[in-house]
mmCIF file of C-alpha atoms in Angstrom:
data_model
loop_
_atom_site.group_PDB
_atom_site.id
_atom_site.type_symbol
_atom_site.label_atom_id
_atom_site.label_comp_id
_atom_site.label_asym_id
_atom_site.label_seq_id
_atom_site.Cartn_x
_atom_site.Cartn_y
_atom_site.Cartn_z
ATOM 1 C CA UNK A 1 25.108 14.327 -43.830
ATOM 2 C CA UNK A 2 21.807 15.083 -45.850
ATOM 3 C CA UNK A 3 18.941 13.053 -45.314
ATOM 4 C CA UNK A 4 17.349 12.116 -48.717
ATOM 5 C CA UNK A 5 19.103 13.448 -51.587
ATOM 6 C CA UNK A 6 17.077 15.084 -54.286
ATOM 7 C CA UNK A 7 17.791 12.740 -57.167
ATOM 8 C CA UNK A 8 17.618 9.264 -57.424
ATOM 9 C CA UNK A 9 21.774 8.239 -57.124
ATOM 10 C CA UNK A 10 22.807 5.593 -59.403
ATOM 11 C CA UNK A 11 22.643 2.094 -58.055
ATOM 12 C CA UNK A 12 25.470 1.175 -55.846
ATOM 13 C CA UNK A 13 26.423 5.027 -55.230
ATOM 14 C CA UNK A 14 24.290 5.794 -53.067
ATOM 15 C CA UNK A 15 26.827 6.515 -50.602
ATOM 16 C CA UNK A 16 29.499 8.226 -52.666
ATOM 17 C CA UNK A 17 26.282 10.229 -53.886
ATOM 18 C CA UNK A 18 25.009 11.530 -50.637
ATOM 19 C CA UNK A 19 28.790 12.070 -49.253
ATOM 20 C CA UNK A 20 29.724 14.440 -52.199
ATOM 21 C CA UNK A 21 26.423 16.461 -52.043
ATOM 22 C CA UNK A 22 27.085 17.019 -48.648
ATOM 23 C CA UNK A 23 30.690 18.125 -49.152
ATOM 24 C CA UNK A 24 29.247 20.474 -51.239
ATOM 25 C CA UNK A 25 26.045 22.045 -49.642
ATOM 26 C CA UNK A 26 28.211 21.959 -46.645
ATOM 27 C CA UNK A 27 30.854 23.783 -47.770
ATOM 28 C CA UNK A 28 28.583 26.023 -50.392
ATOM 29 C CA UNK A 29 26.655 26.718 -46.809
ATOM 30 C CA UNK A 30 29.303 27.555 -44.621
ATOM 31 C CA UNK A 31 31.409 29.338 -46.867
ATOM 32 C CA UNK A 32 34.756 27.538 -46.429
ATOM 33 C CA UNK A 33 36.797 26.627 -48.793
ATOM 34 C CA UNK A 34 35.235 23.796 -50.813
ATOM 35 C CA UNK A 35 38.133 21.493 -52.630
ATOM 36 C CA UNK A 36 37.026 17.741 -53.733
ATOM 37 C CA UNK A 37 38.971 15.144 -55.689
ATOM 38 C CA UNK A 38 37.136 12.246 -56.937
ATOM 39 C CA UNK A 39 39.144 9.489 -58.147
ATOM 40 C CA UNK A 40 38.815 5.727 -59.273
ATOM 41 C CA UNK A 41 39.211 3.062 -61.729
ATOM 42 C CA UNK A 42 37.399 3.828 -65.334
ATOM 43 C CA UNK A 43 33.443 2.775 -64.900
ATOM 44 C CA UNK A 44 32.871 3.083 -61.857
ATOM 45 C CA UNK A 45 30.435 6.117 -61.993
ATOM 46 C CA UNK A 46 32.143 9.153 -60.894
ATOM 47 C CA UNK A 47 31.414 11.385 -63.050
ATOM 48 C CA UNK A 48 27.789 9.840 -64.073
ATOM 49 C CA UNK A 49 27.110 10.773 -60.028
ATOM 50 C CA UNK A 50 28.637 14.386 -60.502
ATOM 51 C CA UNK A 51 26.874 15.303 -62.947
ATOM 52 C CA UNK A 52 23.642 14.029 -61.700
ATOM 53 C CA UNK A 53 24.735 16.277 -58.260
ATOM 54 C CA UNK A 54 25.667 19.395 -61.072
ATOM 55 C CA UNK A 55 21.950 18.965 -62.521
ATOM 56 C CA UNK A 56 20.518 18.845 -59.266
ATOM 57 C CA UNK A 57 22.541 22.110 -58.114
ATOM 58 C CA UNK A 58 21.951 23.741 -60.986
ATOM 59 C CA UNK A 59 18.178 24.190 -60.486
ATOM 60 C CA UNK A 60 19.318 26.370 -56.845
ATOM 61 C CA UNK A 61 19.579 30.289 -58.022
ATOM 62 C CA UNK A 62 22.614 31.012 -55.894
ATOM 63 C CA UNK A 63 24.929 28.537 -57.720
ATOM 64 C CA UNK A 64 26.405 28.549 -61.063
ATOM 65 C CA UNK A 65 27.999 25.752 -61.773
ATOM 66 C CA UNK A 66 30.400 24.536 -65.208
ATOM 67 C CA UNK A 67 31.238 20.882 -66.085
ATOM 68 C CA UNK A 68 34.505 20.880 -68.134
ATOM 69 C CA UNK A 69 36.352 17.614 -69.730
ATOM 70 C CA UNK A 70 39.666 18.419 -69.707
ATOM 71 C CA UNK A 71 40.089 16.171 -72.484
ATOM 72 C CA UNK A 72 39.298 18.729 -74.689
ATOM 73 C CA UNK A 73 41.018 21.697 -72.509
ATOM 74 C CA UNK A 74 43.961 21.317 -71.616
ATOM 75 C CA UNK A 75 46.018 24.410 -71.726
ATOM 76 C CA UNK A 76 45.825 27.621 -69.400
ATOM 77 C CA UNK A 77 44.502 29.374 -72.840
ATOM 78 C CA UNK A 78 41.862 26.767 -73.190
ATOM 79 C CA UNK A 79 40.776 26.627 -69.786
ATOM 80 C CA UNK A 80 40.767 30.213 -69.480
ATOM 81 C CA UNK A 81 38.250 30.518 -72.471
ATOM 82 C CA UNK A 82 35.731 27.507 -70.966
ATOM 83 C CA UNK A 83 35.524 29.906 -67.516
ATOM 84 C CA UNK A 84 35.337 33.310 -69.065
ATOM 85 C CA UNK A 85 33.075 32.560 -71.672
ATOM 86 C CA UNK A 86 30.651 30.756 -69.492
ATOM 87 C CA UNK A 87 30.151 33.402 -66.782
ATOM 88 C CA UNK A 88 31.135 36.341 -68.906
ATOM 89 C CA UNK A 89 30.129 35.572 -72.148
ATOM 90 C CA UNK A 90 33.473 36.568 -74.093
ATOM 91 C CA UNK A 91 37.227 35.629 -73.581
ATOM 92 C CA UNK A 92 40.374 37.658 -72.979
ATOM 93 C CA UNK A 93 43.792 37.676 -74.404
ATOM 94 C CA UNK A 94 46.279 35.498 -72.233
ATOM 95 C CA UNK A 95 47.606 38.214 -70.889
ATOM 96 C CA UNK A 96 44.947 39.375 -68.787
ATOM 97 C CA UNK A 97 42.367 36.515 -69.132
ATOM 98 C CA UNK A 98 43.397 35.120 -65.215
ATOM 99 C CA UNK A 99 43.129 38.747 -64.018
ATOM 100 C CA UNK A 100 39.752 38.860 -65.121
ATOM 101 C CA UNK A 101 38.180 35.538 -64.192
ATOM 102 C CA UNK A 102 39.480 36.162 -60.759
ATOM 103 C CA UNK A 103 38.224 39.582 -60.819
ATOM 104 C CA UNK A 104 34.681 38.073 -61.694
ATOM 105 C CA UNK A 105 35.331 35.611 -59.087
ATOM 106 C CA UNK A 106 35.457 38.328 -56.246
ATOM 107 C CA UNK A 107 32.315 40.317 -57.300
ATOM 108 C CA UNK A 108 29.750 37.765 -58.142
ATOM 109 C CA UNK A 109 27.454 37.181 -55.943
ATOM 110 C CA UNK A 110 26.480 33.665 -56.740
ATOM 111 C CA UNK A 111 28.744 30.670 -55.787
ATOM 112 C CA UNK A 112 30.977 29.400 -58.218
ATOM 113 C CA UNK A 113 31.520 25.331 -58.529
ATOM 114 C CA UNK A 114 33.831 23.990 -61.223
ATOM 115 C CA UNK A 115 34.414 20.320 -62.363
ATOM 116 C CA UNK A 116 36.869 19.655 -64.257
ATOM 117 C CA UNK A 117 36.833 15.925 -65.663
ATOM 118 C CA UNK A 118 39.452 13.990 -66.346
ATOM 119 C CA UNK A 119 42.227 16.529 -64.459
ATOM 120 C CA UNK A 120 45.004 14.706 -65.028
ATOM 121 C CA UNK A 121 45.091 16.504 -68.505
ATOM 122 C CA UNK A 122 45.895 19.536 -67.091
ATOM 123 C CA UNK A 123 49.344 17.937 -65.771
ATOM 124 C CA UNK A 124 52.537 19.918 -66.521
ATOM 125 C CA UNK A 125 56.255 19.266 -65.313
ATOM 126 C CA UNK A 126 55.435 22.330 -62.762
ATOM 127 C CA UNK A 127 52.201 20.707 -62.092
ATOM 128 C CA UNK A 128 51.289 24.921 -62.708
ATOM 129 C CA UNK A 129 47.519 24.686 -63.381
ATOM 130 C CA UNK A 130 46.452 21.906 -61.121
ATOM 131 C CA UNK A 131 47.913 24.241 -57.963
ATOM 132 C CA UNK A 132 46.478 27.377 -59.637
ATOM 133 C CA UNK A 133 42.918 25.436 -59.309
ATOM 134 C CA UNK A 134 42.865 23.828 -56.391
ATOM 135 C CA UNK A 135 43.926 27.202 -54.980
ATOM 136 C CA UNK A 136 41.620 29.008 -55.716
ATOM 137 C CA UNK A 137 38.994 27.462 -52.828
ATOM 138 C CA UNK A 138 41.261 28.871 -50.136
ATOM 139 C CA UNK A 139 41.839 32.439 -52.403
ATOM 140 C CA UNK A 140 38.394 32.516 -52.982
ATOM 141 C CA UNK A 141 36.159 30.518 -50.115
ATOM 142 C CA UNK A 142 32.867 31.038 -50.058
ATOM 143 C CA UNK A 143 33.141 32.208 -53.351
ATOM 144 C CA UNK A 144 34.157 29.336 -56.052
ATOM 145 C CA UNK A 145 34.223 25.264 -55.497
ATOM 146 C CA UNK A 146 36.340 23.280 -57.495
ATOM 147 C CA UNK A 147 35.901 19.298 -57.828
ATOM 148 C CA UNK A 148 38.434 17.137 -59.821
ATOM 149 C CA UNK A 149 37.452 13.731 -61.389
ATOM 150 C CA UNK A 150 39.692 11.438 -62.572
ATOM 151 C CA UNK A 151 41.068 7.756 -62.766
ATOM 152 C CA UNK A 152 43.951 8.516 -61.073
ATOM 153 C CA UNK A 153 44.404 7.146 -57.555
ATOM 154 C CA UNK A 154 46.417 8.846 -55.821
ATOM 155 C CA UNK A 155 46.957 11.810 -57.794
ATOM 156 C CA UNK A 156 46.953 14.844 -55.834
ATOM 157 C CA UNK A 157 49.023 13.404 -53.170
ATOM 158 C CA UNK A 158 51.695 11.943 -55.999
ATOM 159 C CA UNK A 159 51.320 15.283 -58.318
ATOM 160 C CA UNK A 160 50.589 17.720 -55.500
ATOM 161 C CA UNK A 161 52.440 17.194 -52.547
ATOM 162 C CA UNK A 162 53.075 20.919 -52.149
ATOM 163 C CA UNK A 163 49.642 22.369 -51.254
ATOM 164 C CA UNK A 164 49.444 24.194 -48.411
ATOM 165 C CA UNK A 165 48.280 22.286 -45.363
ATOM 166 C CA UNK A 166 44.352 22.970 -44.917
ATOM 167 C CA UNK A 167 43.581 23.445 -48.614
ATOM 168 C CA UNK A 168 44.047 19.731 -49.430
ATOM 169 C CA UNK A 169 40.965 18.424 -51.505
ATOM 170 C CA UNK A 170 38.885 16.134 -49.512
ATOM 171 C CA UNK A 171 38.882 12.833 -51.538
ATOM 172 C CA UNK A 172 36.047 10.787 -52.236
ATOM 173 C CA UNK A 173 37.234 6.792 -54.049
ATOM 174 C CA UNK A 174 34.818 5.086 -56.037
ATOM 175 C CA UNK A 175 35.367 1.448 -56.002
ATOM 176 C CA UNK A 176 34.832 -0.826 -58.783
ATOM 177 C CA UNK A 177 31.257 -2.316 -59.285
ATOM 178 C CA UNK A 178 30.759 -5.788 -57.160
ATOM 179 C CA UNK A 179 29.117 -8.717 -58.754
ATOM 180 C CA UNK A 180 25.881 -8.296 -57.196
ATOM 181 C CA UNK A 181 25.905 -4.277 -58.268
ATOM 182 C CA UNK A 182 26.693 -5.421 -61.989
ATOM 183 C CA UNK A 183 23.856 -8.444 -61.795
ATOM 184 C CA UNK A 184 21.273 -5.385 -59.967
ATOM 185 C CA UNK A 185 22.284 -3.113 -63.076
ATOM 186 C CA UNK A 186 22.738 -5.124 -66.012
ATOM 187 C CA UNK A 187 19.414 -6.658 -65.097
ATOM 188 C CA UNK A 188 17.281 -3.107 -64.752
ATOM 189 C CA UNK A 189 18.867 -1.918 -67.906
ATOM 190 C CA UNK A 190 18.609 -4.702 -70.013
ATOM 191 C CA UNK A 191 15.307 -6.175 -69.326
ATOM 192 C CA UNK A 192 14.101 -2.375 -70.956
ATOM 193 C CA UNK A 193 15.818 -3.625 -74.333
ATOM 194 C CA UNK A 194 15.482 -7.246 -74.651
ATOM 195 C CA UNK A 195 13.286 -10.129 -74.036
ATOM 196 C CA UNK A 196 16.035 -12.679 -73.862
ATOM 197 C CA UNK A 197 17.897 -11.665 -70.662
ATOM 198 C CA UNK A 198 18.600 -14.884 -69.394
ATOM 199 C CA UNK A 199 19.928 -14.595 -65.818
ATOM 200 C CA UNK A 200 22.389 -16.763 -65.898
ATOM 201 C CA UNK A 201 24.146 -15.251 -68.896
ATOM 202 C CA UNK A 202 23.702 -12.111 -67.191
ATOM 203 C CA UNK A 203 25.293 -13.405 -64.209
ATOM 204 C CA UNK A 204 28.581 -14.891 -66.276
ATOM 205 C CA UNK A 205 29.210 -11.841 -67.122
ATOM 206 C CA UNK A 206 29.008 -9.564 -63.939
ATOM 207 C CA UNK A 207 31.042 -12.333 -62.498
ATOM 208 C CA UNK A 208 33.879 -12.416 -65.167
ATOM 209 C CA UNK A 209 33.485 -8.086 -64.924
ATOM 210 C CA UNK A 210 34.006 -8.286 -61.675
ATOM 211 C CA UNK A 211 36.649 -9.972 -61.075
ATOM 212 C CA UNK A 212 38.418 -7.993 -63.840
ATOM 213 C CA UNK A 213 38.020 -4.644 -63.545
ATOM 214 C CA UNK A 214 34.624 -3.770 -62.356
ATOM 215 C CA UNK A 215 33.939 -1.877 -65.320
ATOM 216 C CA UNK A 216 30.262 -1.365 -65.566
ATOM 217 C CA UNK A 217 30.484 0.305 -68.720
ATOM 218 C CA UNK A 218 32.499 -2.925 -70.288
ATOM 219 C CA UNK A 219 29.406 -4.856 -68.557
ATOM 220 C CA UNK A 220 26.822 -2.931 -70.675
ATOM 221 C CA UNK A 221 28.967 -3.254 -74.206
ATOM 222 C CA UNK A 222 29.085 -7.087 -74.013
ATOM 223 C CA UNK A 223 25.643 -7.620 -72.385
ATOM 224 C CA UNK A 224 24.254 -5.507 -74.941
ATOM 225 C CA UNK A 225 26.652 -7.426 -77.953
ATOM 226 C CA UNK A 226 25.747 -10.334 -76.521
ATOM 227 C CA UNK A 227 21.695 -10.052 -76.212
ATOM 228 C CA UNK A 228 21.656 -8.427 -79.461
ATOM 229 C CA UNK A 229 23.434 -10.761 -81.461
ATOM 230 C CA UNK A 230 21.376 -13.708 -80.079
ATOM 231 C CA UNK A 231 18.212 -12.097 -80.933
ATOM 232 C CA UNK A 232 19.583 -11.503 -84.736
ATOM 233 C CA UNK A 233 19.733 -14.984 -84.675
ATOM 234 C CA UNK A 234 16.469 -16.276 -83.550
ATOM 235 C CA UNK A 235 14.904 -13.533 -85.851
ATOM 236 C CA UNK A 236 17.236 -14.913 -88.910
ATOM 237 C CA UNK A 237 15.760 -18.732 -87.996
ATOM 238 C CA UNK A 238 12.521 -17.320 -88.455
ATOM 239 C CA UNK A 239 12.515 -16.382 -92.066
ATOM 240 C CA UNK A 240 10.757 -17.816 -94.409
ATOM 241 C CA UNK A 241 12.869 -18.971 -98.062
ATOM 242 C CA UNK A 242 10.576 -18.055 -101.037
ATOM 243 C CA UNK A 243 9.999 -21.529 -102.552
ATOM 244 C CA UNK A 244 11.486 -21.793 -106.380
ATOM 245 C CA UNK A 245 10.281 -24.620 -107.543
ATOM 246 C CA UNK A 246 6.596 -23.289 -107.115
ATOM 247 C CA UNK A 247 7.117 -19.646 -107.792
ATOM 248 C CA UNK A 248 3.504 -18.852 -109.056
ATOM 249 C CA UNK A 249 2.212 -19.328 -105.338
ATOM 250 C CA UNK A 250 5.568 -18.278 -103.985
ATOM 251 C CA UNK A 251 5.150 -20.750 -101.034
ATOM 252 C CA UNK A 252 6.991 -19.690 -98.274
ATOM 253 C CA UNK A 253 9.821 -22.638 -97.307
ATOM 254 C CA UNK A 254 11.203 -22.566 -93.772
ATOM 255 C CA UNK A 255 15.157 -22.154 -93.709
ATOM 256 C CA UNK A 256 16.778 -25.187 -92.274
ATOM 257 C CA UNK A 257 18.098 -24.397 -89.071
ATOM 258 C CA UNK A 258 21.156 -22.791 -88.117
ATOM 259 C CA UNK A 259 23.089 -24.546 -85.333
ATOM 260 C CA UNK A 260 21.937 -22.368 -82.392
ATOM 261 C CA UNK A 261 25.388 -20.283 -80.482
ATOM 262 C CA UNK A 262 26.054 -21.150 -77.516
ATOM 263 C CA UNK A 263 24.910 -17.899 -75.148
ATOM 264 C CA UNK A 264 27.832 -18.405 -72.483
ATOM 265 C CA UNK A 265 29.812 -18.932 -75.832
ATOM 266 C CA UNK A 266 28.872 -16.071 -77.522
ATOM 267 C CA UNK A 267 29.332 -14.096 -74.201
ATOM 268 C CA UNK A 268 33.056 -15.138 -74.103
ATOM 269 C CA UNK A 269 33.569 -14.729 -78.034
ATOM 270 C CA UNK A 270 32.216 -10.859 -77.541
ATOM 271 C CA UNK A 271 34.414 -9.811 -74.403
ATOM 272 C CA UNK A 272 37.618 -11.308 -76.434
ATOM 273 C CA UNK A 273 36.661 -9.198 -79.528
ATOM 274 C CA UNK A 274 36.258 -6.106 -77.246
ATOM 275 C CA UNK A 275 38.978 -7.217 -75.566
ATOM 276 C CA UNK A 276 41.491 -7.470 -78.587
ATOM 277 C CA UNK A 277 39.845 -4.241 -79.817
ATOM 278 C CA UNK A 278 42.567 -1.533 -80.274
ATOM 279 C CA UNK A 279 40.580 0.969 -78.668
ATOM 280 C CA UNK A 280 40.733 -1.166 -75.504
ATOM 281 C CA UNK A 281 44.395 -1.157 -75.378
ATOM 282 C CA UNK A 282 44.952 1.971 -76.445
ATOM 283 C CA UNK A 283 45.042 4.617 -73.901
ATOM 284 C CA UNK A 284 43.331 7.431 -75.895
ATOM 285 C CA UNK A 285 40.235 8.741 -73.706
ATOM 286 C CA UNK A 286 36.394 7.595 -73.103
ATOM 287 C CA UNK A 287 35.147 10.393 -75.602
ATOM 288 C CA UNK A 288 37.216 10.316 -78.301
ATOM 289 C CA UNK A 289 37.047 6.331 -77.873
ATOM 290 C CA UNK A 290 33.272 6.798 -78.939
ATOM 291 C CA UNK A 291 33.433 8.860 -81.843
ATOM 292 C CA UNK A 292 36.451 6.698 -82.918
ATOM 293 C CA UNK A 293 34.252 3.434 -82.779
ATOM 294 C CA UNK A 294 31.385 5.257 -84.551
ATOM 295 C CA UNK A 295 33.552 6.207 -87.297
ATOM 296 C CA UNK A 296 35.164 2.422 -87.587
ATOM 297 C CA UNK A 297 31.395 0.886 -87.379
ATOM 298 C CA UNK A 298 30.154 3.073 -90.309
ATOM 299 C CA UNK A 299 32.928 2.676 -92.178
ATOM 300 C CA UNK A 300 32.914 -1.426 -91.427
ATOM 301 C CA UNK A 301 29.447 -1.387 -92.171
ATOM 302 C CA UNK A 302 29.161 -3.118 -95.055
ATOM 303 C CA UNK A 303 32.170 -5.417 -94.751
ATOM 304 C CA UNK A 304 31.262 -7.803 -92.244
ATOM 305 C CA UNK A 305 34.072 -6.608 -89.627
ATOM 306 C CA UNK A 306 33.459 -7.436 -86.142
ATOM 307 C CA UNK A 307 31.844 -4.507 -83.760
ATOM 308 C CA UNK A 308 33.634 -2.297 -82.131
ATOM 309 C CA UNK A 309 33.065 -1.594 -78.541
ATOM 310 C CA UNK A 310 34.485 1.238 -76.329
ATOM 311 C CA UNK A 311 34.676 0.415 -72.577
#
């Protein structure tokens, strides 16, 4: 196990953090084969801490390393073209393109880590491509790394209970955020932001996030709804009403005052908007989650709809 890691992990992954950078130096180090699966509930930082670990490797000359989302790249072809045109700068037809990325594989000198995000898009009825790449550790060791994140449990003993014994990825779980992690970051983030971060709103919601699902990216969306909306209202209540009856001196006329909302209220009315939100229910994926919210905010602009939120 490394002593101090050479980033600063994210708060309440410190130990996930320092066990997968080991994995990896280790393995990088000793030249075995170096498989990892990373799996866990939506949230709960996996692939925030990988790609802290990919920026940190990065900056060593003997790796290479390429982050894919296999969101966007899920077909041999597809995958194929992320590889070949990262290390070799053009692609190949399908014919040959796996010929040649495992020809590159052999003669380059530098070590080879890929992470591929969200893996369970590469699922087939064969299951072909996730056994192609967890193979290739054991084909290639000491050459190429290969790390799979996804939200999936237990998915490479459900999807791939035919690897060969010894070239099993190790697994690393990420459990969901605690109360006490959520309060921790919540607090740090939001204090940055807003002057209003009452600590016992802040608390209500860790608590009500925990016990759900531990999402800390759910957390953030309602804390953030939440704060903000308050502090549109105490800015509203402070606006002055330009005084008709006297409109050569235009004396400013306090509004009367709003009945103030509730903040535990207006906690619970924003996680059962986000809640209800489509996007919520729907399984589609983080990413195209986001640029499907911006696209309904922009277009709801104007019309007084209720904010959309992706968790």
């Amino acid at each position: 196990m490394v002593g101090v890691l050479p980033f600063i992990p994210l708060h309440g992954r410190e130990k996930e953090a320092k066990n997968i950078y080991t994995i990896i130096t280790d393995g990088i180090s000793k030249k075995s084969p170096l498989s990892l699966y990373i799996g866990g509930k939506p949230g709960t930082g996996k692939t925030a801490t990988m790609r802290q670990i990919v920026q940190s490797l990065s900056k060593k000359k003997k790796i290479e390393t390429l982050f894919i989302s296999c969101t966007t790249c899920q077909t041999k072809v597809a995958l194929y073209r992320e590889i070949s045109l990262k290390f070799m700068g053009k692609t190949f037809s399908s014919s040959v393109a796996l010929k040649n990325i495992e020809k590159y594989f052999v003669e380059q000198k530098k070590f080879i880590l890929l992470i591929l995000d969200e893996i369970d898009f590469l699922t087939s009825k064969s299951q072909e491509m996730l056994y192609m790449v967890f193979d290739w550790p054991a084909a290639f060791p000491g050459k190429v790394g290969v790390v799979g994140i996804a939200n999936t449990l237990d998915l490479t003993h459900r999807l791939l209970p035919k690897l060969k014994k010894g070239i099993e990825p190790t697994i690393v779980m990420f459990q969901p955020y605690t109360k006490d992690e959520l309060i921790e970051i919540l607090t740090q983030t939001l204090k940055k932001e807003f002057d209003n971060c009452d600590s016992k709103n802040i608390e209500f919601i860790a608590r009500k996030i925990a016990a759900k699902n531990g999402d800390v990216r759910v957390a953030l969306s309602i804390a953030k709804k939440t704060f903000l909306d308050l502090n549109e209202e105490n800015d509203e209540d402070d606006l002055p009403v330009e005084n008709e009856n006297n409109s050569m001196f235009k004396t400013p006329l306090l509004q009367t005052p709003k009945p103030k909302v509730n903040a535990l209220s207006a906690v619970m009315s924003t996680m059962k908007n986000i809640e209800a939100s489509p996007l919520v229910r729907a399984s589609i994926p983080y990413q195209p989650r986001i640029i499907l919210a911006i696209m309904l905010r922009l277009s709801s602009k104007n019309k007084g709809a209720t904010n959309i939120e992706v968790t």
